[in-house]
Coordinates of N, CA and C in Angstrom, one line a residue:
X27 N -15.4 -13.7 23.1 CA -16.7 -14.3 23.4 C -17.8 -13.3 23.0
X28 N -19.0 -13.5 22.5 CA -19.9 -13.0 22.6 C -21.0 -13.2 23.7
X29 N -22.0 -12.1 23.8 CA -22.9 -12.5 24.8 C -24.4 -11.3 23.7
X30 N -25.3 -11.9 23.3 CA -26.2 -11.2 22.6 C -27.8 -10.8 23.7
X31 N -27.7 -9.7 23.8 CA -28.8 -9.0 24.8 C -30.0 -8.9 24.0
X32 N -31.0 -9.5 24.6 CA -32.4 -8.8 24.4 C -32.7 -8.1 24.9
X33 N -34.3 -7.3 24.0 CA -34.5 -6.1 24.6 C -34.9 -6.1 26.0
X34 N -34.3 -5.1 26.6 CA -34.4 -4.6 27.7 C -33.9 -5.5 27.9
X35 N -32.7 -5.9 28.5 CA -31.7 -6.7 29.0 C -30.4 -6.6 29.0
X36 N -29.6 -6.4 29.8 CA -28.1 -6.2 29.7 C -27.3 -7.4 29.7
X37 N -26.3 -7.4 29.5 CA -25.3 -8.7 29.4 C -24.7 -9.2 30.2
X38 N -25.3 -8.7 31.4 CA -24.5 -9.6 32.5 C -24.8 -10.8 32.8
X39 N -24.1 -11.4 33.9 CA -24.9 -12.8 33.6 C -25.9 -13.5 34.8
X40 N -26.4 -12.4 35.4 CA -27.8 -12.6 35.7 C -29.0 -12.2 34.6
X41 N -28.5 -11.2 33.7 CA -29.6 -10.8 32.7 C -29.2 -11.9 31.6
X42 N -28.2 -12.4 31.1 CA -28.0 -13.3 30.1 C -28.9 -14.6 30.9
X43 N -28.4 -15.2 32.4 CA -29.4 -16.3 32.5 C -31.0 -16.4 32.4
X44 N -31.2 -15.2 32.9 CA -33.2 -14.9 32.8 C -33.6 -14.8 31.4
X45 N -32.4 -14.5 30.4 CA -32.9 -14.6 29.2 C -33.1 -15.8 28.6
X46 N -31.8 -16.6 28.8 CA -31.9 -18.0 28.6 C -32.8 -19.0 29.1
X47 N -33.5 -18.4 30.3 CA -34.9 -19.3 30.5 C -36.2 -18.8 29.7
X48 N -36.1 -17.9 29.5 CA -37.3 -17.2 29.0 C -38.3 -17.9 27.1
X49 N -39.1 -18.3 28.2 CA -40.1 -19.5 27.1 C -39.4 -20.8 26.8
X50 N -39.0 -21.2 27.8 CA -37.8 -22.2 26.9 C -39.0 -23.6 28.1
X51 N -38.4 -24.9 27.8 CA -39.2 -25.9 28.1 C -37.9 -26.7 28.6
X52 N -38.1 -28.0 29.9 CA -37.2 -28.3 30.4 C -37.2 -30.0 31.1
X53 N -36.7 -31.1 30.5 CA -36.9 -31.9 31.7 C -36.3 -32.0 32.5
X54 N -36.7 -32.7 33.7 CA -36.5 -32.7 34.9 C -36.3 -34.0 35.5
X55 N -35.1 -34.5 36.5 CA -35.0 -35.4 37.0 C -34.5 -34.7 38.0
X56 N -35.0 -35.8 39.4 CA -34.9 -34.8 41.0 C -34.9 -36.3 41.5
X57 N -33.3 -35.9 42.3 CA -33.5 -37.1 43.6 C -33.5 -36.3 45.4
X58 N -34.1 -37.0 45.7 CA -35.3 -36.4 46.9 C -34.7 -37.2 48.3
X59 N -33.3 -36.7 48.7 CA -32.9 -38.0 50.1 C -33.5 -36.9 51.3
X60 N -34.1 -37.6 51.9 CA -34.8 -37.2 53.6 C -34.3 -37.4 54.6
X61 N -34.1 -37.1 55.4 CA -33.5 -37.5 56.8 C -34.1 -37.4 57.8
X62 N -36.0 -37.6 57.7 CA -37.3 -37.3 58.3 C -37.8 -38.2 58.0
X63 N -38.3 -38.9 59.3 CA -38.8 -40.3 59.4 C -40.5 -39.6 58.3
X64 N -40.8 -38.5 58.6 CA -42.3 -38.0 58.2 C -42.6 -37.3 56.6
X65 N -40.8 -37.7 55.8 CA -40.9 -37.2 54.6 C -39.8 -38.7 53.9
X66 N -41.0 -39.2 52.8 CA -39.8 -40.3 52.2 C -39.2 -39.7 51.4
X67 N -38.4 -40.8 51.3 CA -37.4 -40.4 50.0 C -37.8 -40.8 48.9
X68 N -37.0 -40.3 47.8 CA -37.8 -40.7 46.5 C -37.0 -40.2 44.8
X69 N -37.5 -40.4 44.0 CA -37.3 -39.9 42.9 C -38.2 -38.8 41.8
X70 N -37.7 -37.9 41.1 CA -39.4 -37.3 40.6 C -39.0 -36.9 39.1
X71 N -39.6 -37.2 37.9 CA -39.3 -37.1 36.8 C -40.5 -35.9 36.5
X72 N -40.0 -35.5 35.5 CA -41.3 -34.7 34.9 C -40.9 -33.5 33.9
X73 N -41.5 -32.6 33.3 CA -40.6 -31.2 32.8 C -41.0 -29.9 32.9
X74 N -40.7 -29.0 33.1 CA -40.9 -27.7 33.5 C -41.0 -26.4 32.0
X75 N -41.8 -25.7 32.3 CA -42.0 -24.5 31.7 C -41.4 -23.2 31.7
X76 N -40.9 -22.3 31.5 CA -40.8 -20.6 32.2 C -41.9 -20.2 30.7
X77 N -42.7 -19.2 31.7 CA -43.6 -19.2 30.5 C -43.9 -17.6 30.8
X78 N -43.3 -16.5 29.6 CA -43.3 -14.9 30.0 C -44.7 -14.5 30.1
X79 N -44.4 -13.9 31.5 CA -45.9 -13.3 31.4 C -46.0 -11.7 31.3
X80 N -46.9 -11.2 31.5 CA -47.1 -9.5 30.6 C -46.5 -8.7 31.6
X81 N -45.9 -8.6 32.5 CA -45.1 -7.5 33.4 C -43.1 -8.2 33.2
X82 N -43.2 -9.4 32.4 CA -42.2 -9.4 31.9 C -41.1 -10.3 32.8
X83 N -42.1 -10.8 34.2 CA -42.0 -12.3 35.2 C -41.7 -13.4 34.0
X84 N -41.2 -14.4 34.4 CA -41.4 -15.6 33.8 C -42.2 -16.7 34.9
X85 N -43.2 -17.4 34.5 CA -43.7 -18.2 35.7 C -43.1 -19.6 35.5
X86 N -42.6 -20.4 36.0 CA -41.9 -21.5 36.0 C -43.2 -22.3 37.1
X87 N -43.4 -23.7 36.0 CA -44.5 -24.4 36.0 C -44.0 -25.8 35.9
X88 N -43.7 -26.9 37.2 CA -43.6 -28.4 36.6 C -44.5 -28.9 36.9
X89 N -44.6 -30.1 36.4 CA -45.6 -30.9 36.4 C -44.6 -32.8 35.8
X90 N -45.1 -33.5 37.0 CA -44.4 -35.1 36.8 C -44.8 -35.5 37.7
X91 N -43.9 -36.7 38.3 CA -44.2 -37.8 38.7 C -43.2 -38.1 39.8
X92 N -43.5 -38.4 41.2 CA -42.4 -38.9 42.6 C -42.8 -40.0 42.6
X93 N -41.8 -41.0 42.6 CA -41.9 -42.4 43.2 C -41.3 -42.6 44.3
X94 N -41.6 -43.2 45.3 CA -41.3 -43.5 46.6 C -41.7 -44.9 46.8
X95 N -40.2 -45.5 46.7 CA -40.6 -47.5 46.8 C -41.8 -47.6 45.8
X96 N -42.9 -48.3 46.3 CA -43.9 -48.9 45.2 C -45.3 -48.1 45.0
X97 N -44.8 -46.5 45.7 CA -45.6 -45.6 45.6 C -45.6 -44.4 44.3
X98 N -46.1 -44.5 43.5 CA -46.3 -43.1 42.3 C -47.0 -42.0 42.3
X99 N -47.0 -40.6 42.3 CA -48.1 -39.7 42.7 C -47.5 -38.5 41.3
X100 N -48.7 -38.2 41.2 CA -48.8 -36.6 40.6 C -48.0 -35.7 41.4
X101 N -47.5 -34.5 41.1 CA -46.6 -33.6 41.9 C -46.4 -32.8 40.9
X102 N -46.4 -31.5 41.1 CA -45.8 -30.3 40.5 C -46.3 -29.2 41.6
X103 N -45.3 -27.9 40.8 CA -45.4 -26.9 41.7 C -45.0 -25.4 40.9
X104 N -45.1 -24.6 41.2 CA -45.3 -22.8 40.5 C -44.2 -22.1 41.6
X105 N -43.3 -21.3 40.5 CA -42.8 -20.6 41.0 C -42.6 -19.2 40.0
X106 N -42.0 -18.1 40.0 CA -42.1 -16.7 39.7 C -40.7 -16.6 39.6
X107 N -40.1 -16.3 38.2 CA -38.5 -15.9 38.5 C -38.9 -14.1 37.8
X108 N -38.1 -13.4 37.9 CA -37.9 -12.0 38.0 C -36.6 -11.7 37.8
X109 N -36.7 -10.6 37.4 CA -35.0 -9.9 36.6 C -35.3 -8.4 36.9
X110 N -34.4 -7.7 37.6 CA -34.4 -6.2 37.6 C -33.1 -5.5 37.8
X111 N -33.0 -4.4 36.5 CA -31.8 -3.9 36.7 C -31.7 -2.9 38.1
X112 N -32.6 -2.1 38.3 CA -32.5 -0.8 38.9 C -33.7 -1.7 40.2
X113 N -33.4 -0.4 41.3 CA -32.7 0.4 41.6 C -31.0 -0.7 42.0
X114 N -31.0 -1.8 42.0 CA -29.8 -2.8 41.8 C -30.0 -4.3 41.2
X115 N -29.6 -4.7 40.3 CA -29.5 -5.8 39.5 C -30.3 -6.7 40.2
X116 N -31.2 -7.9 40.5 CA -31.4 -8.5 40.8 C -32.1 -10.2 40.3
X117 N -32.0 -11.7 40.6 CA -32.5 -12.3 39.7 C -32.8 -13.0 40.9
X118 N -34.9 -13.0 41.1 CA -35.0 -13.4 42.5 C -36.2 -14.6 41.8
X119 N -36.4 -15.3 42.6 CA -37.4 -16.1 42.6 C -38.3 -16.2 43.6
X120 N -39.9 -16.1 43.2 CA -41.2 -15.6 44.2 C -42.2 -16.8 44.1
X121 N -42.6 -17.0 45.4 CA -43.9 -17.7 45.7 C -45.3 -17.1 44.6
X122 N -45.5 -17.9 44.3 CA -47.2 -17.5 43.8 C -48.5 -17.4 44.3
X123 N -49.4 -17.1 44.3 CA -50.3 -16.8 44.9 C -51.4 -16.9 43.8
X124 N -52.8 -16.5 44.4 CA -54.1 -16.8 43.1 C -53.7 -15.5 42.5
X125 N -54.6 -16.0 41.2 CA -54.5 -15.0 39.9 C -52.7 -15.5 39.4
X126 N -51.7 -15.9 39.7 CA -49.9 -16.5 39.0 C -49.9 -14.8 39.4
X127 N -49.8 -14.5 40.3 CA -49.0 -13.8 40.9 C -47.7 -13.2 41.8
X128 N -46.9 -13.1 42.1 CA -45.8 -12.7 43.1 C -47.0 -12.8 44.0
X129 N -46.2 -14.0 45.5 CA -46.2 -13.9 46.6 C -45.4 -13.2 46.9
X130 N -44.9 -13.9 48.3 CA -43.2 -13.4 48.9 C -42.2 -14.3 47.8
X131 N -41.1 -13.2 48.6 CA -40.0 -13.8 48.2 C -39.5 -15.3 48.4
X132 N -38.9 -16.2 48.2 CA -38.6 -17.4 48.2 C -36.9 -17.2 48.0
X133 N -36.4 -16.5 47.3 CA -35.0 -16.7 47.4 C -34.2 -15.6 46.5
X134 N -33.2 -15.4 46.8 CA -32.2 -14.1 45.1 C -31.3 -15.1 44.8
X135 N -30.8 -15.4 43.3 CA -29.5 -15.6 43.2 C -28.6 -14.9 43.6
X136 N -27.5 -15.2 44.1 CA -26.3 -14.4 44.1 C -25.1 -15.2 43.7
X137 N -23.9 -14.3 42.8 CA -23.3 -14.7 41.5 C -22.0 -14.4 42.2
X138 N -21.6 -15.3 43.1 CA -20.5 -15.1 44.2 C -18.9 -15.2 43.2
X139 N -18.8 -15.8 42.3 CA -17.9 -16.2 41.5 C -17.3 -15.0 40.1
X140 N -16.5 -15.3 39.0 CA -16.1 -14.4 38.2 C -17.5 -14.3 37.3
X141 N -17.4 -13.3 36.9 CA -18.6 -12.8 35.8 C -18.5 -14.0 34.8
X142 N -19.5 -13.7 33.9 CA -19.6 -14.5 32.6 C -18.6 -14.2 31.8
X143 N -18.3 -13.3 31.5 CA -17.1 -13.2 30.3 C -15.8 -13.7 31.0
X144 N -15.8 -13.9 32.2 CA -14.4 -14.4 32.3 C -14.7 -15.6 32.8
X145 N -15.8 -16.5 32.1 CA -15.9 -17.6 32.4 C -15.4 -18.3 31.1
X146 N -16.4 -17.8 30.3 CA -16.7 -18.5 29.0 C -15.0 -18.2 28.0
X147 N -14.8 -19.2 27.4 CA -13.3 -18.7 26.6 C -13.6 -17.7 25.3
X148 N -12.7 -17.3 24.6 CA -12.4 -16.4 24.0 C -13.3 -16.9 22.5
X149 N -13.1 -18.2 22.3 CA -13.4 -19.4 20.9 C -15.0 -19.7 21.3
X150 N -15.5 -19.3 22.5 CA -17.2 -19.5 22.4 C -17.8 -19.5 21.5
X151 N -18.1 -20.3 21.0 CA -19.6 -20.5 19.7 C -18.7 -20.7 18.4
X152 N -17.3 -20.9 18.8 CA -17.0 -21.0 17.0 C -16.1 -22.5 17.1
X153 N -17.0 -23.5 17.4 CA -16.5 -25.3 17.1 C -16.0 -25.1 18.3
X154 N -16.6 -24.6 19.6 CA -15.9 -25.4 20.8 C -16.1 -26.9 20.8
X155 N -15.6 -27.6 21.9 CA -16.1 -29.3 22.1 C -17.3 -29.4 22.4
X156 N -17.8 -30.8 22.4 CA -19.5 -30.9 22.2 C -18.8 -31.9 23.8
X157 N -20.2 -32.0 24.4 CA -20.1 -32.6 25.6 C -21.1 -32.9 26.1
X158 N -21.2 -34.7 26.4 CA -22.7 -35.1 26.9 C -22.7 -35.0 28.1
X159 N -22.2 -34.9 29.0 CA -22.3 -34.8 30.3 C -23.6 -34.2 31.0
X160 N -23.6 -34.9 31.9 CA -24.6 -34.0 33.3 C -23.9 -33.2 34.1
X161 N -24.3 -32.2 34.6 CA -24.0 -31.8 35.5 C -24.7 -31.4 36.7
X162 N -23.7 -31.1 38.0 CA -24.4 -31.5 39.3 C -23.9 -30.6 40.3
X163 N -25.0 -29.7 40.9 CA -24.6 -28.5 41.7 C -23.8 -29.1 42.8
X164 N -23.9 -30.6 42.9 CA -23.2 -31.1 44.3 C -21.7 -31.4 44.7
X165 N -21.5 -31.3 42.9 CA -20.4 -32.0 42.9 C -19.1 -30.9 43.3
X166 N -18.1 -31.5 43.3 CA -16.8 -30.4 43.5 C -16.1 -30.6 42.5
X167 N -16.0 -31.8 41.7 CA -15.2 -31.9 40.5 C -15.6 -31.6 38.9
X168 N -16.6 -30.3 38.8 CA -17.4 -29.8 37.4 C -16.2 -28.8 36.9
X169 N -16.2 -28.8 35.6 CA -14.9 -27.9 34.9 C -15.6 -27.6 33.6
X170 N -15.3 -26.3 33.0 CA -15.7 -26.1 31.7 C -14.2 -26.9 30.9
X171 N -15.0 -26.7 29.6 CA -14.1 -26.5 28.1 C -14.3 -26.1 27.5
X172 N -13.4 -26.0 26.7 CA -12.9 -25.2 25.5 C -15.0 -25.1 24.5
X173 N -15.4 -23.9 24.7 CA -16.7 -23.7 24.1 C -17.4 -24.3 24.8
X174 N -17.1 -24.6 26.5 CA -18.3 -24.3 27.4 C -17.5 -23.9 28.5
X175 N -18.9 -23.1 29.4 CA -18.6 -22.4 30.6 C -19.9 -23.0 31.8
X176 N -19.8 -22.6 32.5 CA -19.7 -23.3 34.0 C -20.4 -21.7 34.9
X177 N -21.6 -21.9 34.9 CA -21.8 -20.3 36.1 C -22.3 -21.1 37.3
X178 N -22.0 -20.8 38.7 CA -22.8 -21.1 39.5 C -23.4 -20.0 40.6
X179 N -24.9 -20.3 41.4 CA -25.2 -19.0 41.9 C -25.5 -19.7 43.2
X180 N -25.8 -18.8 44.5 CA -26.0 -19.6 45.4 C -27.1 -18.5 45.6
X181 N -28.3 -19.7 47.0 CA -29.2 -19.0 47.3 C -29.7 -19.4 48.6
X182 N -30.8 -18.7 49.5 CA -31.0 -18.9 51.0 C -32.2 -18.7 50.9
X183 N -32.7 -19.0 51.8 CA -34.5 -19.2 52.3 C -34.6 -19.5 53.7
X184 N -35.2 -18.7 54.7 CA -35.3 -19.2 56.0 C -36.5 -19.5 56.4
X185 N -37.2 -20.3 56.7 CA -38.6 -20.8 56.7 C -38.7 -21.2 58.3
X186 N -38.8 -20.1 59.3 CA -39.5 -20.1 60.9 C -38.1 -20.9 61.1
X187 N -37.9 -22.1 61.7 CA -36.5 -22.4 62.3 C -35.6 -23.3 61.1
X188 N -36.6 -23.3 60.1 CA -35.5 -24.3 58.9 C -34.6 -23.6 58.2
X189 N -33.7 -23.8 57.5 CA -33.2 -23.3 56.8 C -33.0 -23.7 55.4
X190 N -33.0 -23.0 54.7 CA -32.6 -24.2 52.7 C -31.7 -23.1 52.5
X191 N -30.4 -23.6 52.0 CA -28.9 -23.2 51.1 C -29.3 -24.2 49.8
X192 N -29.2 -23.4 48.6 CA -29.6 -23.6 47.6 C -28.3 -23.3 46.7
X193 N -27.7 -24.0 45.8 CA -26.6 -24.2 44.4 C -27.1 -24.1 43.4
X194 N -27.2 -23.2 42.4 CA -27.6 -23.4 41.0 C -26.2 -23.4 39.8
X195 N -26.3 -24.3 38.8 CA -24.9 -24.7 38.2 C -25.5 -24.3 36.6
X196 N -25.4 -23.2 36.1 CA -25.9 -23.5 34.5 C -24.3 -23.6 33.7
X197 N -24.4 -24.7 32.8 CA -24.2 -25.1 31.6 C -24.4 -24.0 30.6
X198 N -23.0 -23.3 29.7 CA -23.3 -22.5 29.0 C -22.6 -23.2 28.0
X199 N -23.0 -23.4 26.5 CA -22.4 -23.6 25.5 C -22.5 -22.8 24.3
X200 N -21.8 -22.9 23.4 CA -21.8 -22.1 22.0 C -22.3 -21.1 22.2
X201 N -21.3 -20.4 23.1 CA -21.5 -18.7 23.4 C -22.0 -18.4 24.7
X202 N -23.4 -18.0 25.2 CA -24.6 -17.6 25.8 C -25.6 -18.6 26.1
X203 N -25.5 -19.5 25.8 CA -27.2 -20.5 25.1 C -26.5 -21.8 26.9
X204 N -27.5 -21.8 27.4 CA -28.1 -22.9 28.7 C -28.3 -23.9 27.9
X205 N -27.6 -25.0 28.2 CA -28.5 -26.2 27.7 C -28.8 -27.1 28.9
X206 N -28.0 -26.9 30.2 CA -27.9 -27.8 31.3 C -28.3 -26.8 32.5
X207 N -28.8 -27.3 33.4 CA -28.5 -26.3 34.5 C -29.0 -27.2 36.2
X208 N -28.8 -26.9 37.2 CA -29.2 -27.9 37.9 C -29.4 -26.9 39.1
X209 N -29.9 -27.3 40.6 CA -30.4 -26.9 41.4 C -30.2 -27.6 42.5
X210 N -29.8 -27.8 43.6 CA -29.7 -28.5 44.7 C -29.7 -27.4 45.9
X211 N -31.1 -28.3 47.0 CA -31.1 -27.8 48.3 C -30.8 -28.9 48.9
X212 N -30.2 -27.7 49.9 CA -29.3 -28.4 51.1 C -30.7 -27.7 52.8
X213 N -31.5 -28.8 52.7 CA -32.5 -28.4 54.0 C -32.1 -28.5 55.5
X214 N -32.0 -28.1 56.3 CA -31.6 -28.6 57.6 C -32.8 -27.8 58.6
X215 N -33.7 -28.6 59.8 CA -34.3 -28.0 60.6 C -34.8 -29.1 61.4
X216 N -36.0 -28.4 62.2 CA -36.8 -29.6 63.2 C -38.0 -30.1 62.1
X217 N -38.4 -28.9 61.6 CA -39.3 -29.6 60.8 C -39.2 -30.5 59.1
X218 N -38.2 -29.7 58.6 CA -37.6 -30.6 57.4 C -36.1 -30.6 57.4
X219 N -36.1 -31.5 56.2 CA -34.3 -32.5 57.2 C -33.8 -33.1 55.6
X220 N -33.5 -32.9 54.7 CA -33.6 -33.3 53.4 C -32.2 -32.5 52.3
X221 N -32.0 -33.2 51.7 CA -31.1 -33.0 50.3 C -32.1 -33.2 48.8
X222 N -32.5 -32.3 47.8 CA -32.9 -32.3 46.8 C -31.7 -31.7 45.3
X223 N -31.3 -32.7 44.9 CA -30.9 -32.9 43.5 C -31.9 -32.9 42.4
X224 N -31.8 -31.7 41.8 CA -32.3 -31.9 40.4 C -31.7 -31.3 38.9
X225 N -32.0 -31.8 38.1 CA -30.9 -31.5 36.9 C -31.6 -31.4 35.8
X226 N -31.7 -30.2 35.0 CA -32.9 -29.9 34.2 C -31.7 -30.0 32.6
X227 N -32.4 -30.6 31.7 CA -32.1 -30.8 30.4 C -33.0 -30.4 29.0
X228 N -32.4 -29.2 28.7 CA -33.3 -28.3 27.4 C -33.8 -29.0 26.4
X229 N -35.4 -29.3 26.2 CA -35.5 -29.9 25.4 C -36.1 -28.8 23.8

């Protein structure tokens, strides 16, 4: 397998995924089930940004549309992803604040499973199988093949008594290269009470 590093970047596969976001453009489909009489449920289309900025942040920017029954609204939202080798590897995602700045923290990936090279097969990038599929942080039945691989990261947020457990699933094909990747929180508290599925597609 190969794995090709940009500058300042190493091959692992927290630095291989921050690469693979980096300027790239995304749609978005998100299903939104509540289990809060004070939050509906819904669906939200729309597509996303990571857009490098000069300290070398990527700012992730969507912008779309939630439908709820016969209701349609504007909706987007800003987030901060970040990559740091030293003083320990890190691939965290940050609140923003005025000026697209780092707030607080919001969450780390963590890459609980086998590295990237022992994900991806030996034949990466040279005629593996092509594959339309979605995929889905929820599921339990996702499998690579032959010239794709399968990373998943998990993540946490505790917000005063709530909590969010977070799944990320990227799709790696012909080598290194994301083409799929997806996101699901798992919310539980007094104040929010919810499952969010979403599944981003490289356009």
């Amino acid at each position: 397998m190969y794995v090709t590093s940009c500058a300042g970047l190493g091959s692992s596969t927290a630095a291989v995924i921050f690469r693979e976001l980096h300027n790239t453009r995304w749609t978005i489909a998100r299903h939104f089930e509540s289990r809060h009489a004070a939050e509906p449920s819904g669906r939200y289309e729309g597509e996303a940004i990571f857009s490098p900025q000069p300290d070398g942040d990527l700012l992730y920017t969507e912008t779309g549309l939630f439908t709820s029954g016969s209701r349609t609204l504007k909706a987007g939202r800003r987030y901060i992803y970040s990559y740091h080798q030293q003083p320990e590897e890190a691939l965290r995602c940050w609140f923003v604040k005025a000026g697209l700045q780092r707030d607080y923290l919001f969450h780390q990936l963590e890459f609980p499973g086998p590295s990237l090279k022992h994900i991806m097969p030996d034949n990466a990038g040279e005629g593996g199988s092509e594959s339309g599929s979605r995929i889905s942080s929820g599921g339990s039945d996702v499998s690579g093949s032959v010239g794709e691989g399968l990373v998943h990261a998990t993540a946490s947020h505790p917000c005063r008594e709530d909590v969010y457990r977070g799944t990320y699933l990227f799709r790696f094909m012909e080598g290194a290269h994301v083409d799929q990747w997806s996101l699901r929180w798992d919310v539980s508290g007094p104040r929010h009470d919810y499952t969010s599925q979403t599944d981003y597609t490289r356009l």
